[in-house]
Amino acid sequence: MGAPENTLAGHLDPARLDEWFDQRFEARMAEREAAHVPSLAIIATKGTLDWAYPPFILASTAGALGWDVSVFFTFYGLELLKKDLKLAISPLGNPSMPMKMPFGPQWLKDINWHVPNLVMAGVPGFEKVATGLMQQTVKNKGVASIDDLRSACLEAEAKLYACQMTVDLFGYSQDAFIPEIEGWIGAASFLSIAQKSDVNLFI
């Protein structure tokens, strides 16, 4: 039994054997990479109009590309899962957020209005006006609404998770949220999802 094996081993060229092994390994790795579905995990923590865009844009884009997407909405980010979205912006204390005028001639629209904090804090109803201007600017530019982006995420089969601890903390009723929520989970459950994801983002 040992003689034929010894004879075969004696005819094997170690260099050719190494080359065959390398080619085989690279082919297997290429097959594995081609079959791999990229995954994205996002933690959304903010519930203002401006901060609602990043998680939904990233999730809907990744979903459209065929990625496996999971988004965990916690604390103020939970507002983004409510049936009735009442999202506002607060330019106060945000120097990177100039006001835009959505009406009037183009030269007026092009101006970035840097309103002093003293004015924003002292004028009653300023945030409501700022929110209205932002909504109109978004509409004028043809940017999708938050409702549309959330629907796009669901159509792309992104999994939207709600933080159960936040629900309990703020005394929310689950009836106030959209029925498409994938699950009401805690941090430990989402961490196991994030651990297996290729990309993790905290927004």
mmCIF file of C-alpha atoms in Angstrom, residues 17-94:
data_model
loop_
_atom_site.group_PDB
_atom_site.id
_atom_site.type_symbol
_atom_site.label_atom_id
_atom_site.label_comp_id
_atom_site.label_asym_id
_atom_site.label_seq_id
_atom_site.Cartn_x
_atom_site.Cartn_y
_atom_site.Cartn_z
ATOM 1 C CA LEU A 17 1.650 22.042 -5.898
ATOM 2 C CA ASP A 18 2.002 25.433 -4.168
ATOM 3 C CA GLU A 19 0.835 27.204 -7.341
ATOM 4 C CA TRP A 20 -2.225 24.945 -7.615
ATOM 5 C CA PHE A 21 -3.055 25.539 -3.964
ATOM 6 C CA ASP A 22 -2.764 29.341 -4.330
ATOM 7 C CA GLN A 23 -5.015 29.369 -7.397
ATOM 8 C CA ARG A 24 -7.545 27.164 -5.681
ATOM 9 C CA PHE A 25 -7.537 29.355 -2.566
ATOM 10 C CA GLU A 26 -7.973 32.571 -4.567
ATOM 11 C CA ALA A 27 -10.857 31.036 -6.522
ATOM 12 C CA ARG A 28 -12.603 29.938 -3.349
ATOM 13 C CA MET A 29 -12.140 33.373 -1.768
ATOM 14 C CA ALA A 30 -13.521 35.067 -4.900
ATOM 15 C CA GLU A 31 -16.576 32.788 -4.802
ATOM 16 C CA ARG A 32 -17.082 33.583 -1.129
ATOM 17 C CA GLU A 33 -16.791 37.326 -1.699
ATOM 18 C CA ALA A 34 -19.201 37.220 -4.641
ATOM 19 C CA ALA A 35 -21.790 35.386 -2.539
ATOM 20 C CA HIS A 36 -21.412 37.735 0.452
ATOM 21 C CA VAL A 37 -24.279 40.184 1.072
ATOM 22 C CA PRO A 38 -22.939 43.423 2.636
ATOM 23 C CA SER A 39 -24.683 44.489 5.821
ATOM 24 C CA LEU A 40 -25.194 47.866 7.467
ATOM 25 C CA ALA A 41 -26.213 48.627 11.059
ATOM 26 C CA ILE A 42 -27.216 52.166 12.048
ATOM 27 C CA ILE A 43 -28.032 53.575 15.476
ATOM 28 C CA ALA A 44 -30.276 56.632 15.071
ATOM 29 C CA THR A 45 -30.425 58.809 18.189
ATOM 30 C CA LYS A 46 -31.747 62.175 17.003
ATOM 31 C CA GLY A 47 -35.298 63.141 16.132
ATOM 32 C CA THR A 48 -35.098 66.535 14.455
ATOM 33 C CA LEU A 49 -35.949 67.191 10.815
ATOM 34 C CA ASP A 50 -32.356 67.740 9.727
ATOM 35 C CA TRP A 51 -30.991 64.738 11.615
ATOM 36 C CA ALA A 52 -33.731 62.482 10.247
ATOM 37 C CA TYR A 53 -32.200 62.560 6.772
ATOM 38 C CA PRO A 54 -28.817 60.809 7.310
ATOM 39 C CA PRO A 55 -30.097 57.474 8.687
ATOM 40 C CA PHE A 56 -32.946 57.193 6.177
ATOM 41 C CA ILE A 57 -30.811 58.232 3.195
ATOM 42 C CA LEU A 58 -28.056 55.782 4.110
ATOM 43 C CA ALA A 59 -30.484 52.959 4.912
ATOM 44 C CA SER A 60 -32.587 53.394 1.763
ATOM 45 C CA THR A 61 -29.471 53.650 -0.431
ATOM 46 C CA ALA A 62 -27.871 50.561 1.063
ATOM 47 C CA GLY A 63 -31.162 48.685 0.784
ATOM 48 C CA ALA A 64 -31.491 49.663 -2.875
ATOM 49 C CA LEU A 65 -28.000 48.267 -3.451
ATOM 50 C CA GLY A 66 -29.095 44.951 -2.016
ATOM 51 C CA TRP A 67 -27.475 45.330 1.383
ATOM 52 C CA ASP A 68 -28.914 43.809 4.525
ATOM 53 C CA VAL A 69 -29.862 46.912 6.553
ATOM 54 C CA SER A 70 -30.826 47.225 10.219
ATOM 55 C CA VAL A 71 -31.569 50.530 11.973
ATOM 56 C CA PHE A 72 -31.971 50.863 15.735
ATOM 57 C CA PHE A 73 -33.954 53.939 16.786
ATOM 58 C CA THR A 74 -33.269 54.943 20.355
ATOM 59 C CA PHE A 75 -33.945 57.940 22.572
ATOM 60 C CA TYR A 76 -34.984 60.952 20.450
ATOM 61 C CA GLY A 77 -34.435 58.957 17.271
ATOM 62 C CA LEU A 78 -37.567 57.026 18.167
ATOM 63 C CA GLU A 79 -39.579 60.035 16.946
ATOM 64 C CA LEU A 80 -38.679 58.978 13.394
ATOM 65 C CA LEU A 81 -40.817 55.855 13.702
ATOM 66 C CA LYS A 82 -44.029 57.564 14.755
ATOM 67 C CA LYS A 83 -47.066 57.431 12.480
ATOM 68 C CA ASP A 84 -47.544 61.176 12.715
ATOM 69 C CA LEU A 85 -44.185 62.821 12.042
ATOM 70 C CA LYS A 86 -43.923 66.249 13.617
ATOM 71 C CA LEU A 87 -40.254 66.910 13.067
ATOM 72 C CA ALA A 88 -38.749 70.334 13.648
ATOM 73 C CA ILE A 89 -35.323 71.905 13.488
ATOM 74 C CA SER A 90 -33.471 74.040 15.992
ATOM 75 C CA PRO A 91 -30.835 76.323 14.461
ATOM 76 C CA LEU A 92 -30.051 77.671 17.930
ATOM 77 C CA GLY A 93 -26.468 76.816 18.858
ATOM 78 C CA ASN A 94 -25.805 75.271 15.443
#
